[in-house]
Coordinates of C-alpha atoms in Angstrom, one line a residue:
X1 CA -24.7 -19.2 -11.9
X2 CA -22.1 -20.6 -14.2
X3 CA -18.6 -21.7 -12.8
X4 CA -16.1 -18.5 -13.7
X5 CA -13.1 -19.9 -15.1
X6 CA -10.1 -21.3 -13.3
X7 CA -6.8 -21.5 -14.3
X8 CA -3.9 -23.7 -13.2
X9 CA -0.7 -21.1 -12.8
X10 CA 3.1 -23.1 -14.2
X11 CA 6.1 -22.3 -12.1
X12 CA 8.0 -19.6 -13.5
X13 CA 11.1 -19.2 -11.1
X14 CA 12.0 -21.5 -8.8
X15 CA 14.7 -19.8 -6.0
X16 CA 17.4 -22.2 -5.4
X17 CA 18.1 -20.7 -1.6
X18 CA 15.7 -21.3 0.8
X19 CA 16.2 -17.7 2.0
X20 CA 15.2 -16.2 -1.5
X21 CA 11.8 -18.0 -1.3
X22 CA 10.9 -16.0 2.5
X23 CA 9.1 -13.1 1.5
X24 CA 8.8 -12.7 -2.4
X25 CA 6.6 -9.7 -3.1
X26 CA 5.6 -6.3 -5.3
X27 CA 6.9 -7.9 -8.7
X28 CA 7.1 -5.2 -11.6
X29 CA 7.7 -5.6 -15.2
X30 CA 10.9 -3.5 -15.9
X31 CA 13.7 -2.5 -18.0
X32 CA 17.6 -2.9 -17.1
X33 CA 20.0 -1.3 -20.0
X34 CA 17.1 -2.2 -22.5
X35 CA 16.8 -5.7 -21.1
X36 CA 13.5 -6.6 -20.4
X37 CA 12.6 -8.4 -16.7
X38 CA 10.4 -9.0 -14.2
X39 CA 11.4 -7.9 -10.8
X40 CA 10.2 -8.2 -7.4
X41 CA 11.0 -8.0 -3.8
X42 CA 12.0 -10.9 -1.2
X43 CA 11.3 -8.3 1.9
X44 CA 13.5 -10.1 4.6
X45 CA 15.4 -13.7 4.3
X46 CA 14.6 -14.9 7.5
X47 CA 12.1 -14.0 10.6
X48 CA 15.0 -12.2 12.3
X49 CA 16.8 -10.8 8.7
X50 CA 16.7 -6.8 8.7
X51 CA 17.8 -6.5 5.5
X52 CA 16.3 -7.9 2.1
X53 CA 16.7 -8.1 -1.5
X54 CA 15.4 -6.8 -5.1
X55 CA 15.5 -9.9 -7.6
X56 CA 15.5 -9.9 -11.6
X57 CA 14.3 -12.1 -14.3
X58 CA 15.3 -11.1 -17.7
X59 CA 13.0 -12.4 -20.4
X60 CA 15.8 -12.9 -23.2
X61 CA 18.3 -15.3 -21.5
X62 CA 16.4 -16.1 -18.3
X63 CA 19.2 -15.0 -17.0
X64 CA 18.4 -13.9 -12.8
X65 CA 20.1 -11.4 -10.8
X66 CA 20.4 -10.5 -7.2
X67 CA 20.5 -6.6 -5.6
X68 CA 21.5 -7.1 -1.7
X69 CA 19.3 -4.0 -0.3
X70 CA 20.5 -2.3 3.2
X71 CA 16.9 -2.5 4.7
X72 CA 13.5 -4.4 4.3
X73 CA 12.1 -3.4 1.3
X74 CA 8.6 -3.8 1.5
X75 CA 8.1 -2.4 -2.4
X76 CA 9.3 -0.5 -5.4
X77 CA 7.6 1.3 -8.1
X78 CA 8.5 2.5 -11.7
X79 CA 10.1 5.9 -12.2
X80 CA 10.7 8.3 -14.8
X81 CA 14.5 7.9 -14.7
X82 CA 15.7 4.4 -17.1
X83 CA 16.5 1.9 -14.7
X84 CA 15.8 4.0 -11.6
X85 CA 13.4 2.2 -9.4
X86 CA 11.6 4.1 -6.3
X87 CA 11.5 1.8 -3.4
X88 CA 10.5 2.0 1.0
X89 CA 12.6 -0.1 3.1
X90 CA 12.0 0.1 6.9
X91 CA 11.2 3.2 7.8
X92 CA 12.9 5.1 4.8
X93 CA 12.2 6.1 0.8
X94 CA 14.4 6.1 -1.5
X95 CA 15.9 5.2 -5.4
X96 CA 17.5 2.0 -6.3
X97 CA 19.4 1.6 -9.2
X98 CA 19.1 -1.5 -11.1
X99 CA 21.9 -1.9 -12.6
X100 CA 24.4 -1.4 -9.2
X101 CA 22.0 -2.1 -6.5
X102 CA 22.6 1.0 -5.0
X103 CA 20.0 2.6 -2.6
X104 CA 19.7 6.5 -2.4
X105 CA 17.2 7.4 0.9
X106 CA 14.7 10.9 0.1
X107 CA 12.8 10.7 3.1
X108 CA 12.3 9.1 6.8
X109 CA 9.1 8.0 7.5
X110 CA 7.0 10.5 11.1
X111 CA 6.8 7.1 12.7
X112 CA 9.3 5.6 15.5
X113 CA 7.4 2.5 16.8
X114 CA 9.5 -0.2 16.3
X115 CA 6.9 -2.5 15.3
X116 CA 6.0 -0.7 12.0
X117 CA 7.6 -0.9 8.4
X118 CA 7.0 0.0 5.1
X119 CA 5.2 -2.4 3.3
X120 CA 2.9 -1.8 -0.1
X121 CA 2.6 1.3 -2.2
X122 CA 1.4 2.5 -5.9
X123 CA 1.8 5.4 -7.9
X124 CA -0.9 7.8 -8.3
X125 CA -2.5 8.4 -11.6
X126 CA -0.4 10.9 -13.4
X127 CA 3.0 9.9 -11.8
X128 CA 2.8 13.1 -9.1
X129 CA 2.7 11.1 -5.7
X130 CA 3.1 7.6 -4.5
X131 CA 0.6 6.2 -1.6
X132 CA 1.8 3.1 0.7
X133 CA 1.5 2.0 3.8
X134 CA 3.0 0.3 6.8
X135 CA 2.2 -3.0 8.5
X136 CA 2.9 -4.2 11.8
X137 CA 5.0 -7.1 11.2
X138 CA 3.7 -8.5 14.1
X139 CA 0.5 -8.8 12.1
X140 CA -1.4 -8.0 16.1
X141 CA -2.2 -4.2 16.2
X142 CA -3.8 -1.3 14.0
X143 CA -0.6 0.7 14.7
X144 CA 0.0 0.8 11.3
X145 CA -0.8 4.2 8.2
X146 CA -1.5 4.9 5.3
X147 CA 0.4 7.9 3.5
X148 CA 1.5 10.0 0.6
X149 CA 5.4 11.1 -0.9
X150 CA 5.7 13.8 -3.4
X151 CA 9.2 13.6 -5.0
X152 CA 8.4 17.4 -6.5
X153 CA 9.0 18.7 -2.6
X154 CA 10.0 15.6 -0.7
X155 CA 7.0 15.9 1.5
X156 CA 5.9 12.7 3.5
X157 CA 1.8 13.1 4.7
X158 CA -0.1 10.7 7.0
X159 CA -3.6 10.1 5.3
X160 CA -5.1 7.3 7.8
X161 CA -4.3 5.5 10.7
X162 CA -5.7 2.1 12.5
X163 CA -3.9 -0.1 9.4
X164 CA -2.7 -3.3 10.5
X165 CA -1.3 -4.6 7.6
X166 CA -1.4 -2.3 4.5
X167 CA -1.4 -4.1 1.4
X168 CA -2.8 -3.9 -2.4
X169 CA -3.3 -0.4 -3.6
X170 CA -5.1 0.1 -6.9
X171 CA -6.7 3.7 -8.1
X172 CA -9.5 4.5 -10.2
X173 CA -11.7 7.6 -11.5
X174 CA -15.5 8.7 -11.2
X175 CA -17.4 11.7 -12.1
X176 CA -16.1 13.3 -8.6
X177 CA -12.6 12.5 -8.9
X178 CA -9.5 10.2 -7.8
X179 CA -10.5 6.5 -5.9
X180 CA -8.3 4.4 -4.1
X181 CA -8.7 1.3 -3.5
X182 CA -7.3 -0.3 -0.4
X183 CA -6.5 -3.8 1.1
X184 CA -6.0 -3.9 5.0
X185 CA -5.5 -7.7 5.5
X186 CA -7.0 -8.1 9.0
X187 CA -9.5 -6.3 7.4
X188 CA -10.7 -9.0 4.6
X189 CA -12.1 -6.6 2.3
X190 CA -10.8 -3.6 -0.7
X191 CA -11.8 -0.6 1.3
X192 CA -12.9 2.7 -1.1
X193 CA -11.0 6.3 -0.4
X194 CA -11.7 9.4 -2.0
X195 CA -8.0 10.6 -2.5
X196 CA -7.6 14.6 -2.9
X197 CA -4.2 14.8 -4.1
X198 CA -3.9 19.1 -4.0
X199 CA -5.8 18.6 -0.5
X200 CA -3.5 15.8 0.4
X201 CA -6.6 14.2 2.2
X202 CA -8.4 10.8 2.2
X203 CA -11.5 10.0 2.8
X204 CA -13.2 6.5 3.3
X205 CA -16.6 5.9 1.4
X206 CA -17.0 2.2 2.5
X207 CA -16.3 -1.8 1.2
X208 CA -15.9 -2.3 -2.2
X209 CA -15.8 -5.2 -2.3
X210 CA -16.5 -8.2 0.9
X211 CA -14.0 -10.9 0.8
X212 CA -15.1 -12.7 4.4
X213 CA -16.4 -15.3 2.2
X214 CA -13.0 -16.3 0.7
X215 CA -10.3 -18.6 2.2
X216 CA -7.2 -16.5 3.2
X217 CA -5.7 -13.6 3.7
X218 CA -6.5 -10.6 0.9
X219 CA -2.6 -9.8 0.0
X220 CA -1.3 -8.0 -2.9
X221 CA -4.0 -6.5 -5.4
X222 CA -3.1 -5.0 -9.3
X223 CA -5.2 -3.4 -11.5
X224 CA -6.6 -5.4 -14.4
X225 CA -8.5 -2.7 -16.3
X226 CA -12.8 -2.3 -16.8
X227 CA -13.0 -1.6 -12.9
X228 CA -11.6 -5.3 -11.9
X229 CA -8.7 -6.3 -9.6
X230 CA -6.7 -9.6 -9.3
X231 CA -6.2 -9.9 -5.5
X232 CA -3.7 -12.8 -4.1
X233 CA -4.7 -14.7 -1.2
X234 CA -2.0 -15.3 1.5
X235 CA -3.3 -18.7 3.1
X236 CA -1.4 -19.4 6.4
X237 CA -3.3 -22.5 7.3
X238 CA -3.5 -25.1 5.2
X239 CA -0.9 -26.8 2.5
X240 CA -1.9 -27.6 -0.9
X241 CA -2.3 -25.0 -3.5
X242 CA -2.8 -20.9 -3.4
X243 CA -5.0 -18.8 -5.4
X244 CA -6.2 -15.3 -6.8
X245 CA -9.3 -14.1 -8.1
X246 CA -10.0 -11.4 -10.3
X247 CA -13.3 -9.2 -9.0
X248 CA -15.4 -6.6 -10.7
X249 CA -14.8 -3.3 -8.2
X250 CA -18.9 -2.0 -8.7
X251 CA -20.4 -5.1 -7.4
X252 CA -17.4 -7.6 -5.6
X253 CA -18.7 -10.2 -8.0
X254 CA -15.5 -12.7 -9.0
X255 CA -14.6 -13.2 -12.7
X256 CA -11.3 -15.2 -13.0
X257 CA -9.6 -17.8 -10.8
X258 CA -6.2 -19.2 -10.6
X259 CA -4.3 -21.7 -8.5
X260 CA -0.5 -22.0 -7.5
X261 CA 0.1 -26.2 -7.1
X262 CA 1.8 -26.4 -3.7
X263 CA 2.3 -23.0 -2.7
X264 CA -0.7 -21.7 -0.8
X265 CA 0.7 -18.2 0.5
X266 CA 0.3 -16.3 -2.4
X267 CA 1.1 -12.8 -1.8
X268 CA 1.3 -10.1 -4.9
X269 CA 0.0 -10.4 -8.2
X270 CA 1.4 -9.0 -11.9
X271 CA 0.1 -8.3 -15.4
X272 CA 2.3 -8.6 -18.0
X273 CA 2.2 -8.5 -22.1
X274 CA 3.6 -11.9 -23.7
X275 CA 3.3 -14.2 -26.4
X276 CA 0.5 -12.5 -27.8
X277 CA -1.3 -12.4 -24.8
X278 CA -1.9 -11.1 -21.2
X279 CA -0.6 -13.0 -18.8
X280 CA -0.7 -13.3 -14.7
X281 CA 2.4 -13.7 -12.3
X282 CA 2.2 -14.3 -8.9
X283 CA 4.7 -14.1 -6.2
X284 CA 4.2 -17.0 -2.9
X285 CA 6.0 -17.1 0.4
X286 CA 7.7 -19.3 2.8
X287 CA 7.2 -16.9 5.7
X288 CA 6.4 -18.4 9.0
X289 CA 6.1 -22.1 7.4
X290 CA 6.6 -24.9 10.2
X291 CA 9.0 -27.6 8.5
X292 CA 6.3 -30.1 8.1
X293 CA 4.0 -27.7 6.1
X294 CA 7.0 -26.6 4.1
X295 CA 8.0 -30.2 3.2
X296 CA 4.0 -30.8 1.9
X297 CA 4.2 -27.2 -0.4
X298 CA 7.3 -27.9 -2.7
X299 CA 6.8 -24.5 -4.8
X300 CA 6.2 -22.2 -1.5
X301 CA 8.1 -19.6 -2.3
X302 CA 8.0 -20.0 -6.5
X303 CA 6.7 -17.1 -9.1
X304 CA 4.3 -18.3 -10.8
X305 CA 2.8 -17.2 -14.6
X306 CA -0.1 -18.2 -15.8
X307 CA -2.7 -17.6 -19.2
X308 CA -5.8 -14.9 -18.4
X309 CA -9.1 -14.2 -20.1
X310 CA -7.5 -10.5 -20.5
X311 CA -7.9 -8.8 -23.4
X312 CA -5.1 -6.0 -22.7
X313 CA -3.3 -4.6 -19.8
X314 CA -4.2 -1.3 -18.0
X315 CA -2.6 1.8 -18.3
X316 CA 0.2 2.3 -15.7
X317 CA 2.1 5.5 -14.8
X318 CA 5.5 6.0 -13.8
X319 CA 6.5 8.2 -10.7
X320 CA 7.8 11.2 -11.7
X321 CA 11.3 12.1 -10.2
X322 CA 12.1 15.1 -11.6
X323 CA 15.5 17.2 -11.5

């Protein structure tokens, strides 16, 4: 079988505080006041931080921006509403404006063990409902759910338990209705749900696709159209360079590679339109490092952007808000 091709990812931001490189995640391609930007989370700044941060990259001056959030926010999707993010953090859901920062809280979140936060979430095809997950930050137990937020009634549903870590959430269609596609990172593999959304019911119909075989952890995952995924791999135990790999869904084959030069925990991927072109960004991680593996990976922490063999990006939806 021929090599698939590989791709060496540039540094694209490069946090001057050590604190801002901890737990870069979920970056978006958004608008601020018609000012296009890339944002993304940093979850906490520190092991012991309980609050965190939304970040923004703005493609015409490069000019970067920081929104100080009250909790953790472990994600935050597009919404219907200019410049109106919806975002969980801890246990709670919520809006956050992007031009003020400010946080608005919609729901709380059946679940008081206080070992479990929000973590990764997506919007379901056609903008009704969003599904995300909790992890146990511990990264130990499958105390951890999966669930499902319909702004139209404010409704919170639990659609699976025995999650560990709930990461990369990507949906697709077949001739019986709405997939998910799920990443459990204990798990090492993109699990496939059959989501009713009137029903508000899942149900699991196996592995997609078996990633035992590759080195790391399977973090964030983003839909990159014709039934394929980029998945970043969070790599806790060596230095040197990160990766993700693009997979085909029907058959777990890999397509696309790219590395991230001295940052190897990679943790959430993102398509974006530029230059005539597709490209890849990808958010790494400090978290956990000991010193002397931080002073060997210079760009833990750094986005990264690279070129892809992508000949257009997918269809996205925005969650709709209403009122």
């Amino acid at each position: 079988m021929s090599a698939i091709p590989s791709t060496v990812a540039n540094v694209f931001v490069s946090p001057a505080a050590e604190t801002d490189r901890y737990l870069p995640e979920g970056p978006h391609a958004v608008s601020v006041a018609g000012r296009p930007a890339v944002a993304w989370v940093n979850i906490q700044t520190t092991a012991e931080a309980r609050n965190g941060a939304i970040h923004l990259r703005f493609w015409d001056t490069g000019e970067m921006r920081s929104l100080p959030q009250p909790g953790r926010p472990g994600f935050f999707v597009q919404t219907d509403r200019p410049g109106i993010v919806f975002t969980g953090q801890d246990k709670r859901l919520g809006t956050v404006d992007l031009t003020t920062g400010a946080f608005t809280p919609l729901a709380t979140l059946p679940d008081d063990n206080p070992r479990t936060m929000i973590n990764d979430g997506n919007v379901v095809p056609g903008g009704r409902a969003v599904v995300f997950g909790t992890k146990d930050f511990q990264f130990k137990d499958p105390i951890s759910h999966l669930y499902l937020f319909t702004p139209a009634d404010g409704k919170v549903t639990t659609l699976a338990g025995n999650q560990t870590c709930s990461n990369g959430k990507v949906f697709g269609h077949d001739a019986a209705g709405l997939l998910l596609y799920d990443i459990d990172t204990p798990r090492r593999a993109v699990t496939r749900y059959r989501l009713n959304l009137d029903r508000r019911s899942l149900r699991e119909e196996g592995v997609a696709v078996d990633l035992h075989g590759e080195e790391g952890f399977p973090d964030g995952m983003v839909d990159a159209g014709d039934g394929t995924v980029v998945i970043a791999f969070y790599n806790p135990h060596r230095v040197g360079d990160g990766r993700a790999v693009r997979f085909r869904l029907s058959d777990g084959e890999p397509l696309e590679t790219w590395t991230t030069p001295g940052s190897p925990r990679v943790t959430c991927p993102l398509l974006v339109e530029r230059d005539g072109g597709v490209k890849l960004i990808l958010t790494t991680a400090v978290e956990g490092m000991p010193s002397d593996q931080r002073r060997q990976c210079p760009h833990a922490g750094d986005l990264f952007i690279a070129d892809t063999a992508l000949p257009r990006l997918p269809a996205s939806d925005a969650l709709r808000l209403g009122g």
